XYZ file of C-alpha atoms in Angstrom:
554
model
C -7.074 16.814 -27.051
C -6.340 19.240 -24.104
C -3.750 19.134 -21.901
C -4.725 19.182 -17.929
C -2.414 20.837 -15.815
C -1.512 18.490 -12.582
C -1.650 19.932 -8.806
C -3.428 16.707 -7.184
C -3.596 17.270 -3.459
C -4.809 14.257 -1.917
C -5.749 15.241 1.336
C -4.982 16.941 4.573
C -2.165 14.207 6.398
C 0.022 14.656 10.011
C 3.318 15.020 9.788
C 3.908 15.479 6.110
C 7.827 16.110 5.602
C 8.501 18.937 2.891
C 10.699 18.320 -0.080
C 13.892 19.496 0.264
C 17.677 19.084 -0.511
C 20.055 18.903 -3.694
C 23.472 17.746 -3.692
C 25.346 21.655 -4.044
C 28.086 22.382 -1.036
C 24.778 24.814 0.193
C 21.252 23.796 -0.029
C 17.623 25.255 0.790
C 15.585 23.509 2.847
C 12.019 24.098 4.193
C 10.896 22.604 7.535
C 7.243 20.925 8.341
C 6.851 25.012 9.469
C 7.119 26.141 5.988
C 10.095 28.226 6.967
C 12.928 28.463 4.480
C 16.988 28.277 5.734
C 20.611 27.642 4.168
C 22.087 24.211 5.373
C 26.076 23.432 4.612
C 26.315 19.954 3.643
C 30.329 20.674 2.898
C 32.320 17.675 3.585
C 29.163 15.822 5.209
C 29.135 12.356 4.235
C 26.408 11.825 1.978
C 24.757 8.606 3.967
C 22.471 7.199 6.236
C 21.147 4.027 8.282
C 17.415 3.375 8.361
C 15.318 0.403 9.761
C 12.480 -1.312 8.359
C 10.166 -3.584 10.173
C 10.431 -6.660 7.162
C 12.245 -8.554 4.618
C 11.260 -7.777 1.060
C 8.255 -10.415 -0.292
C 9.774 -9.749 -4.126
C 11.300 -6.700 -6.518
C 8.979 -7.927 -9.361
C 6.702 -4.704 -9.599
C 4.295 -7.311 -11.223
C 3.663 -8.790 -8.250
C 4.687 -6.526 -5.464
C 2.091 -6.061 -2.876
C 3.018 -4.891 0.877
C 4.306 -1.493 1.596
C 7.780 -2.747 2.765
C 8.519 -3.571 -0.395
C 7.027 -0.644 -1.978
C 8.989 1.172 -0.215
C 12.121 -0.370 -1.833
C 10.468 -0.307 -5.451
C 10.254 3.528 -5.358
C 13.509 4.266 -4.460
C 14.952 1.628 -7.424
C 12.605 2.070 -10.198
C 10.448 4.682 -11.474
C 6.866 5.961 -13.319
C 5.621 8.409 -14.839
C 4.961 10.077 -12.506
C 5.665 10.476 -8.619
C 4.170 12.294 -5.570
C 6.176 14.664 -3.719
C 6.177 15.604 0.072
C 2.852 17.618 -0.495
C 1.522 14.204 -1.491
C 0.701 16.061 -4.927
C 1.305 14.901 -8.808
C 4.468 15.766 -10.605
C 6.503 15.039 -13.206
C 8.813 11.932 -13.438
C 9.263 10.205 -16.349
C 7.022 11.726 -18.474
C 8.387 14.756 -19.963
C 5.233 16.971 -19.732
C 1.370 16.784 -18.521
C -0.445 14.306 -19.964
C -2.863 15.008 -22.941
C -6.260 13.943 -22.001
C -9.113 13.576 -24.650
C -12.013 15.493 -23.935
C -14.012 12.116 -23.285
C -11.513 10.943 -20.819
C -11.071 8.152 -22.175
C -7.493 8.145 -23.830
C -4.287 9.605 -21.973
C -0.979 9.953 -24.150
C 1.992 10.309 -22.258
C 5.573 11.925 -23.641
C 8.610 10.106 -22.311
C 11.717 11.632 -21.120
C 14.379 10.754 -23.770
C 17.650 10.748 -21.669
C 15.791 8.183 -19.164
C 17.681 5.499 -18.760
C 17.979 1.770 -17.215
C 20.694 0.777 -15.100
C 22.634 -1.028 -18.192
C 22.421 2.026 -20.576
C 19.238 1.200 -22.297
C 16.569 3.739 -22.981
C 13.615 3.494 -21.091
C 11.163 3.159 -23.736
C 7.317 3.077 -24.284
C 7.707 -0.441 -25.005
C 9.134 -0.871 -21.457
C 5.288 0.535 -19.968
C 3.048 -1.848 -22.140
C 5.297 -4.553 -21.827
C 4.973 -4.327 -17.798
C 1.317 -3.919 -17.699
C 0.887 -6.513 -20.469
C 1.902 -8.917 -17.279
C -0.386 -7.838 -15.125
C -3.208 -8.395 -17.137
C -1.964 -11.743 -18.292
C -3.881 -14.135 -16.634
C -0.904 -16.522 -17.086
C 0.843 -14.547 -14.165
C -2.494 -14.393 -12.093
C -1.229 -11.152 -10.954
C -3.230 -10.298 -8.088
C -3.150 -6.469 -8.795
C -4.500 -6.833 -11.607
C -7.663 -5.403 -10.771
C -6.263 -1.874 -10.594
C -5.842 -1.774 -14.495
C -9.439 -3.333 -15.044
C -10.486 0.529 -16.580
C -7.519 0.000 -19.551
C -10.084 -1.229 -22.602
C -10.096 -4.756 -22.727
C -8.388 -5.592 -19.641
C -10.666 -7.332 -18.084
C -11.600 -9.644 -20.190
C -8.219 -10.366 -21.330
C -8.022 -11.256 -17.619
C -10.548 -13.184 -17.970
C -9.409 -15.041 -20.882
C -11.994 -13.705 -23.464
C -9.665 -11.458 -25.533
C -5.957 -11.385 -26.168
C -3.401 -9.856 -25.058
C -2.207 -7.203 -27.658
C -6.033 -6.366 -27.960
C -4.650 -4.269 -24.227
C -5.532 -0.388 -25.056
C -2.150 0.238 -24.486
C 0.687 1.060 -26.977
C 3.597 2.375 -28.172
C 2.976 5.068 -30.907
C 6.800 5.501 -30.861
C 9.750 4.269 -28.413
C 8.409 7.800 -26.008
C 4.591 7.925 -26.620
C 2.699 5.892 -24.644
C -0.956 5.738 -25.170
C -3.804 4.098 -23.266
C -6.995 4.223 -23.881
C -9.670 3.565 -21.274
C -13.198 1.754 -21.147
C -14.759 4.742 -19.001
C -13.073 8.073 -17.022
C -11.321 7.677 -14.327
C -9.985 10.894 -12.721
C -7.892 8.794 -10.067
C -5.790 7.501 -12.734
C -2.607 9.394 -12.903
C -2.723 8.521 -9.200
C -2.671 5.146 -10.177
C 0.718 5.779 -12.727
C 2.431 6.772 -9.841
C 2.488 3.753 -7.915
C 4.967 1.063 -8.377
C 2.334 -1.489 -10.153
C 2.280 0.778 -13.261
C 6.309 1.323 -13.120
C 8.127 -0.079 -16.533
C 10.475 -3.499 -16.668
C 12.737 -3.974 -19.611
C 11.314 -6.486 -21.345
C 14.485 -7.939 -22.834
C 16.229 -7.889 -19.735
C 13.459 -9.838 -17.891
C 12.993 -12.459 -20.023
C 16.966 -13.120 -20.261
C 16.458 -13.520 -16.372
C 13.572 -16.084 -16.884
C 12.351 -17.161 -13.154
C 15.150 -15.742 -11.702
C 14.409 -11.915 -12.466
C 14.864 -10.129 -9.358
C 15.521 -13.011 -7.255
C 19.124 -10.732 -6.234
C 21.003 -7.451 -7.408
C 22.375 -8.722 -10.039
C 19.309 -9.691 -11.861
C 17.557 -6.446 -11.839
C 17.779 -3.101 -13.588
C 16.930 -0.056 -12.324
C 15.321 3.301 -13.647
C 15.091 4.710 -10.020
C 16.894 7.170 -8.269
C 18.844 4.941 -6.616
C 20.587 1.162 -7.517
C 19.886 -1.847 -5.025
C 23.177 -3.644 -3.607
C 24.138 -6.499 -1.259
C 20.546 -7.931 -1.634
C 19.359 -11.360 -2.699
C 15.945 -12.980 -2.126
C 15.579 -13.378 1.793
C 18.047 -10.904 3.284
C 18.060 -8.819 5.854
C 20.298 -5.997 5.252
C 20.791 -4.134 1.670
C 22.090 -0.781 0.711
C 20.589 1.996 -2.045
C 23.320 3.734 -3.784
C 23.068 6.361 -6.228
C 22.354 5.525 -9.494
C 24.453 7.416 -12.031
C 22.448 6.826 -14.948
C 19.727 8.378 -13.188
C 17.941 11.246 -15.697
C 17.815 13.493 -12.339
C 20.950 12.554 -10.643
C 22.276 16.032 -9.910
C 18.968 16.428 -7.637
C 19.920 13.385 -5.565
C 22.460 13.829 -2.251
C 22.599 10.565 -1.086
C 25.426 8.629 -2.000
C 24.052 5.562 -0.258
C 21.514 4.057 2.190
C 21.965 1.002 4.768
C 18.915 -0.965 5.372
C 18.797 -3.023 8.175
C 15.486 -4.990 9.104
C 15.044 -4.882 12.656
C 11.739 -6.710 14.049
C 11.838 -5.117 17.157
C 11.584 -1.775 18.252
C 13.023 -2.003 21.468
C 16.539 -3.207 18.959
C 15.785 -0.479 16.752
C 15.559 2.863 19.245
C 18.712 1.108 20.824
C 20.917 1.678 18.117
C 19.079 4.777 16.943
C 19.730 6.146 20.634
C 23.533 5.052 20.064
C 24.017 6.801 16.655
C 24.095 3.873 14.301
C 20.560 4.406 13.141
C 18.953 7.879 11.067
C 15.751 6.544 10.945
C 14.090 3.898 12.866
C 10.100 2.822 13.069
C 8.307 2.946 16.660
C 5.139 0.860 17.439
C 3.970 0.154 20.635
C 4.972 1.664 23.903
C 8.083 3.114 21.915
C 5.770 5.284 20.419
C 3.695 6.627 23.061
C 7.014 7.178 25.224
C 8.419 9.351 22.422
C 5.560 11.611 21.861
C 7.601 14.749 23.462
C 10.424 13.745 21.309
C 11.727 16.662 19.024
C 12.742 13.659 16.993
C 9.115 11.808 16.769
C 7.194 11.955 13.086
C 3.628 10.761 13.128
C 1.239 10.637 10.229
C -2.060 8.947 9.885
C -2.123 7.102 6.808
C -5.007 5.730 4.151
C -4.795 2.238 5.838
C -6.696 -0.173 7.500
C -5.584 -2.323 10.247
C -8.085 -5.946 10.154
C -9.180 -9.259 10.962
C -9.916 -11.902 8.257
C -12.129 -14.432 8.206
C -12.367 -17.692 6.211
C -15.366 -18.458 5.652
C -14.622 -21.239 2.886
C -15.854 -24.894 2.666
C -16.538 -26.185 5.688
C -14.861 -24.205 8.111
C -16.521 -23.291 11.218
C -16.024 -19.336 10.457
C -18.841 -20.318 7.715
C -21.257 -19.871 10.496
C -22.079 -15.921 10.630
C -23.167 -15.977 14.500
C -19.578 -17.235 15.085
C -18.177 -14.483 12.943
C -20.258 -11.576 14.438
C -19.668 -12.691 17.825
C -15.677 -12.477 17.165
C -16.482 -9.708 16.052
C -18.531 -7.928 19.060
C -15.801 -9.813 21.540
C -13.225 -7.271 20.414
C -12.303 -3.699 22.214
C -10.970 -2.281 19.215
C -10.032 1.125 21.473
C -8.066 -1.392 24.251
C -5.912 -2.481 21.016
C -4.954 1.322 19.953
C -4.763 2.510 23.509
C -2.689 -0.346 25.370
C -1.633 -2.828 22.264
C -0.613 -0.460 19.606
C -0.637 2.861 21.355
C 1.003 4.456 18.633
C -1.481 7.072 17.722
C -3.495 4.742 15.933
C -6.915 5.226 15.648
C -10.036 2.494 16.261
C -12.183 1.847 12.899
C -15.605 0.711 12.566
C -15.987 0.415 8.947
C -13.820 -0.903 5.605
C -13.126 2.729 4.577
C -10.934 4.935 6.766
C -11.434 8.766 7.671
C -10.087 11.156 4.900
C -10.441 8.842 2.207
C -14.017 9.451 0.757
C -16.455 12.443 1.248
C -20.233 12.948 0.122
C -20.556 14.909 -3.032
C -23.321 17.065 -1.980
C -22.640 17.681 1.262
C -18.847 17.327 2.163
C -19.114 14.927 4.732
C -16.402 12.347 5.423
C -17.484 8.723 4.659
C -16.624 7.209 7.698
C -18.801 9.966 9.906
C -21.695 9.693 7.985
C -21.805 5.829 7.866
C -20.839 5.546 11.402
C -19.430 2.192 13.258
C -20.151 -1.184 12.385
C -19.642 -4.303 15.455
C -18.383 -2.347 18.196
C -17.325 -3.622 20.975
C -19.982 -5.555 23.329
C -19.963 -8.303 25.332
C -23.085 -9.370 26.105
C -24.088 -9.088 22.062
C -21.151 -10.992 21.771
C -22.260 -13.833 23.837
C -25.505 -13.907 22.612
C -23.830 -14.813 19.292
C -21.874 -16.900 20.493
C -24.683 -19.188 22.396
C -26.359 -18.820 18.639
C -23.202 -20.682 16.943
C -22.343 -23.433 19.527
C -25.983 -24.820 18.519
C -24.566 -25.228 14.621
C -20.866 -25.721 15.948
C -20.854 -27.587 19.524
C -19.862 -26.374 22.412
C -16.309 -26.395 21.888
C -14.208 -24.744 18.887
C -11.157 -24.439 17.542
C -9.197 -21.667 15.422
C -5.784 -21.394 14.050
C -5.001 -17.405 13.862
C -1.947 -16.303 11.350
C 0.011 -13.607 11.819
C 3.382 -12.303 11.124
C 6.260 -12.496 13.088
C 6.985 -8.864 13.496
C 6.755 -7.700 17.143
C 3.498 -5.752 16.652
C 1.143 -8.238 14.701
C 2.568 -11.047 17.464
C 1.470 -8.477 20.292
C -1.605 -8.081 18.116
C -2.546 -11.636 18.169
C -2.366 -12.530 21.492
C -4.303 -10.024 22.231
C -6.652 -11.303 20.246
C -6.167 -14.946 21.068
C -6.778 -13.411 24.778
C -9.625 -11.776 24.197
C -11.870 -14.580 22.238
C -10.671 -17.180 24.543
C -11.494 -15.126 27.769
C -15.072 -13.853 26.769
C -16.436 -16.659 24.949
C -15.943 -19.845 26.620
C -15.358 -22.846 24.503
C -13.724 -20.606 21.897
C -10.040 -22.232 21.573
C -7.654 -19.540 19.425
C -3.838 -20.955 18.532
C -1.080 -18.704 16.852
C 0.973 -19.185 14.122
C 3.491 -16.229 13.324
C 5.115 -16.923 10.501
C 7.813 -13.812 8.057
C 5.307 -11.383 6.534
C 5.742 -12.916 2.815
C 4.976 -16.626 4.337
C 1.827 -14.884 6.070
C 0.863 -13.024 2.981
C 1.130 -16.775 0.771
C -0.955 -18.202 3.522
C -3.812 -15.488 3.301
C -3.370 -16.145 -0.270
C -3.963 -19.589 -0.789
C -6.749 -19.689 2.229
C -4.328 -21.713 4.795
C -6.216 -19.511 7.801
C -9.112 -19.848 9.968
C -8.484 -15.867 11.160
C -5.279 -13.748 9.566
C -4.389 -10.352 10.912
C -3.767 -8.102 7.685
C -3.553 -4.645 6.205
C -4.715 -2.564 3.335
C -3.874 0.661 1.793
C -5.509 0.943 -1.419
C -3.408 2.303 -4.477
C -5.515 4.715 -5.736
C -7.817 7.671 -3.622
C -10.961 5.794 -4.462
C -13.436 3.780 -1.817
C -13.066 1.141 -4.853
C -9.837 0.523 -3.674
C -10.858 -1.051 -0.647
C -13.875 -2.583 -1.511
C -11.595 -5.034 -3.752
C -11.035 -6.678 -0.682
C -14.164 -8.124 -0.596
C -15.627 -8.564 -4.481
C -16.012 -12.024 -5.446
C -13.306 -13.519 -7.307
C -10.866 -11.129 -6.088
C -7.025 -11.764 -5.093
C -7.641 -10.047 -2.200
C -10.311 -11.584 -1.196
C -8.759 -14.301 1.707
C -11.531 -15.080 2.496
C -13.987 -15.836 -0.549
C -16.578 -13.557 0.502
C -19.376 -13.611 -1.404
C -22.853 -11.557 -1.384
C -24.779 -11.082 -4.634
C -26.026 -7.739 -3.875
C -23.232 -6.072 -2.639
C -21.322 -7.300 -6.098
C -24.240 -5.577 -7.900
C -23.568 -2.125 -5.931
C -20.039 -2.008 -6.220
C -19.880 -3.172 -9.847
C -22.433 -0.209 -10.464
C -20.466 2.316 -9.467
C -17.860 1.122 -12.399
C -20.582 0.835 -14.917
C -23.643 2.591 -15.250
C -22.905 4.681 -12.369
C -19.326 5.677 -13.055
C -20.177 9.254 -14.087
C -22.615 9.434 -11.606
C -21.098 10.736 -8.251
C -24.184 10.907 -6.282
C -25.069 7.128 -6.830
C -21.558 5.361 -6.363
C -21.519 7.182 -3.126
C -24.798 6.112 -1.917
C -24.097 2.481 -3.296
C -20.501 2.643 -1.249
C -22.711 3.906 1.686
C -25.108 0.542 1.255
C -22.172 -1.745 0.168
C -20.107 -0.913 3.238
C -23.623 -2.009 5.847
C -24.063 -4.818 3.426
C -20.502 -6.173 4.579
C -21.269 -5.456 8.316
C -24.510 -7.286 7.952
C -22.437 -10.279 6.946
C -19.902 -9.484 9.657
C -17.585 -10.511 6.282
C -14.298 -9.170 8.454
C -13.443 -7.307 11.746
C -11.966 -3.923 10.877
C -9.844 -3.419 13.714
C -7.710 0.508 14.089
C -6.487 3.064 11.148
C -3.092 3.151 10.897
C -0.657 5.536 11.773
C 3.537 5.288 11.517
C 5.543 6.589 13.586
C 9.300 7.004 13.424
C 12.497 8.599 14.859
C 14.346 10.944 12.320
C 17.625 12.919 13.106
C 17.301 16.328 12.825
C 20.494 16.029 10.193
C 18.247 14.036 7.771
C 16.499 16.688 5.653
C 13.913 15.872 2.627
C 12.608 12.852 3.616
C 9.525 12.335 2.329
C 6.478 10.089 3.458
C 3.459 9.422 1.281
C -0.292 8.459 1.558
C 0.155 5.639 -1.166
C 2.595 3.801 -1.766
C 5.501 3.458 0.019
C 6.960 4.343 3.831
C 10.150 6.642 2.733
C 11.197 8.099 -0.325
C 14.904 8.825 0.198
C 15.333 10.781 -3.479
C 15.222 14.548 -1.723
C 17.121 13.770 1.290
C 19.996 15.666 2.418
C 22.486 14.952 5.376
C 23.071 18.059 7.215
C 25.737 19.308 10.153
């Protein structure tokens, strides 16, 4: 076996935050500029106030899904490994670089042995295939489950054809972890370092039975930090350091105060009055603070979009109807005047910076263009086509959640449809981001506003969203050749670079063709950070913050 020596840039991001900060009376830090300085921290209190724009869904990494609550999960628990502020691969709890088998096929991992959970047990190898064992279970019908599909057996265990310890994943001692793979898969110690792949104490968990992480005290942690004052549904909670932390002495903050503020107008108020570090900007907020000394921006790997249910009998069945939704919506009037954060319109399932053609370097998105831009009289045209299935009159029920943006979202929306195509009736229901995510779920939605970032750097990622049979897949989306292309290129076309990306290329027109969702803008965040708050970090997967490097400053 060989080992392979980690430096996994992912790709060129705004506003990246460099890594900074330890907890001496004097620390180092380096600015976005690159430029190096000495900071006192002597006598500085040790803590900070941030925002965040939702309530955690759940603290089960099992079944974690949004990027709030990834957020939370990375600063509580911990992998193997972890990005830093380059957004590269390093080191966390495995103790060196993984050995990788000249087939690629089977990755053993070394285990720090003075890692520890928050009640003094080691964390073990036993703790990984325990965790990922749940996933794959399809007793918990884990809808990230499709990210482990590559560990041999996997998916058929899913599936129910194979058991569970048949999983190519074990313990060869309490720190070896091995896994063995059905086929390569250079994204895959990106994958490790996203909460889904993160450990659970198996002991511990099932003591907790349905109540494991349901509140503080029925959760351990491995992370950085502990979680307190939380239980399921609230809307304040505070990290504090965790002293059984392997790396403690390389975290500064004693504690954290989250507060979940749903509008930004609340948040920049306090932030503008001192009681707030950090605070998120959408909107207005955000294009008002763009000569802000304070303002971070950074495009992320994310996609902004419409769903549509076309299941049963619904009247979104009907593709005219779809496509003319579709073609009714300025997708450049919702990042200039609804958004207006910096956010950029996107005509197509993959976003810019995600994917490039192996030959010739190109970015995905700019060689496969735009897909049901904006026009009216298209639209119309559509429209006339589906009122001869539908009737002349029709009426949707669009979910969104309840945070200020996705409501400003939808009526928009709801504005548009009703305005342009006559007869077109669109109600809202905003509902808290988990109650939206279990309605997308179980397929309680005509149209849904939602969002994806995928967790790996891999167009796969995305196309999940629309493969049949997938969690993801709100909808129920089906088309028989575009499950042949994208299955492909994880089979015979695996090792074949040239052919997944033309079959991505034809998968992605195949979905437009279908008009199977309305992509809407690519993401971008935007927040306010005091220039006292050093280190903190922002990622392209994952989560929002990563509070482990910061350091409060005069």
């Amino acid at each position: 076996m060989r080992k392979w020596k980690l430096s996994l840039s992912l790709v060129a991001i705004i506003g990246i935050l460099a890594a900074c900060g330890n907890n001496s009376t004097d620390s180092t830090t380096k600015g976005t500029d690159g430029k190096s300085g000495t900071t006192t921290t002597k006598n500085i209190p040790q803590e900070i106030s941030v925002s965040v724009p939702a309530e955690i869904t759940t603290l089960d990494t099992t079944k974690a899904t949004d990027r709030n609550t990834f957020t939370v999960i990375e600063q509580i628990f911990e992998g193997l490994y972890r990005f830093n502020g380059k957004n590269e691969l390093e080191l966390a709890l495995a103790k060196e670089d993984a050995l990788i088998s000249p087939d690629g096929l089977t990755y053993t991992f070394k285990l720090k042995e003075d890692a520890k959970w928050s009640n003094g047990d080691s964390v073990t190898a036993n703790d990984f295939v325990y965790a990922w064992s749940k996933i794959v279970d399809p007793a918990s019908a884990a809808p990230n489950a499709y990210l482990f599909a590559n560990i041999k057996n996997a998916k058929a265990i899913t599936a129910g054809e194979k058991k569970l310890d048949e999983l190519g994943v074990k313990a060869i001692s309490d720190y070896e972890l091995q896994v063995n793979l059905e086929l390569p898969q250079p994204s895959f110690l990106s994958l490790v370092a996203i909460g889904w792949f993160y450990p659970q104490n198996q002991k511990f968990v099932e003591a907790q039975g349905d109540n494991y992480a349901l509140d503080t005290d029925k959760i351990l942690y491995n992370g950085p930090f502990t979680l307190t004052n939380w239980k399921d549904g609230a809307t304040d909670w505070n990290y504090e350091k965790n002293q059984l932390y392997h790396d403690k002495k390389n975290v500064s903050l004693d504690k954290v105060n989250i507060s979940v503020i749903k509008e930004t107008s609340t948040g920049v108020q306090l932030y503008e009055a001192g009681d707030l570090d950090v605070t998120t900007l959408v909107g207005d907020y955000a294009k008002e603070n763009e000569g802000n000394p304070d303002l971070v921006r950074k495009q992320e790997l994310a996609l902004q979009y419409l769903s549509y249910n076309a299941a049963g009998d619904r009247p979104l069945k009907n593709s005219n109807l779809r496509k003319a939704i579709s073609l009714a919506i300025d997708r450049s009037a919702i990042t200039e005047n609804i958004v207006a954060n910096g956010s950029k319109p996107l005509g197509g399932l993959i976003p810019t910076n995600l994917a490039k053609n192996p030959s010739s370097g190109e970015d995905f998105r700019k060689e496969n263009g735009s897909f049901l831009d904006y026009n009216l009289t298209e639209a119309k045209k559509e429209w006339e086509l589906a009122k001869k299935e539908l009737g002349d009159t029709v009426a949707l029920e669009l979910v969104t959640s309840d945070d200020a943006m996705e409501k400003k979202l939808g009526e928009y929306i709801q504005s548009s449809l009703s305005e342009n195509l006559k007869g077109l009736t669109i109600s809202i229901r905003s509902v808290p981001k988990n109650v939206a995510l279990e309605q997308r779920r179980t397929g309680k939605f005509d149209l849904a506003t939602a969002g994806w970032i995928a967790g790996d750097i891999d167009p796969t990622g995305f196309f999940i969203l629309f493969e049949t049979g997938a969690a993801y897949n709100y909808g129920k989306y089906q088309n028989e050749q575009f499950q042949n292309l994208i299955t492909d290129t994880k089979t015979v076309n695996a090792n074949n670079p040239e052919k997944r990306y033309a079959a991505f290329l034809k998968a992605e027109k195949i979905l437009f063709e279908d008009a199977a969702f309305q992509p809407l803008y690519q993401r971008t965040t935007n927040y306010l950070q005091r220039p006292t708050v050093k280190g903190l970090e922002s990622h392209l997967l994952g989560s929002d913050f990563t509070f482990r490097n910061v350091t409060v400053t005069e």
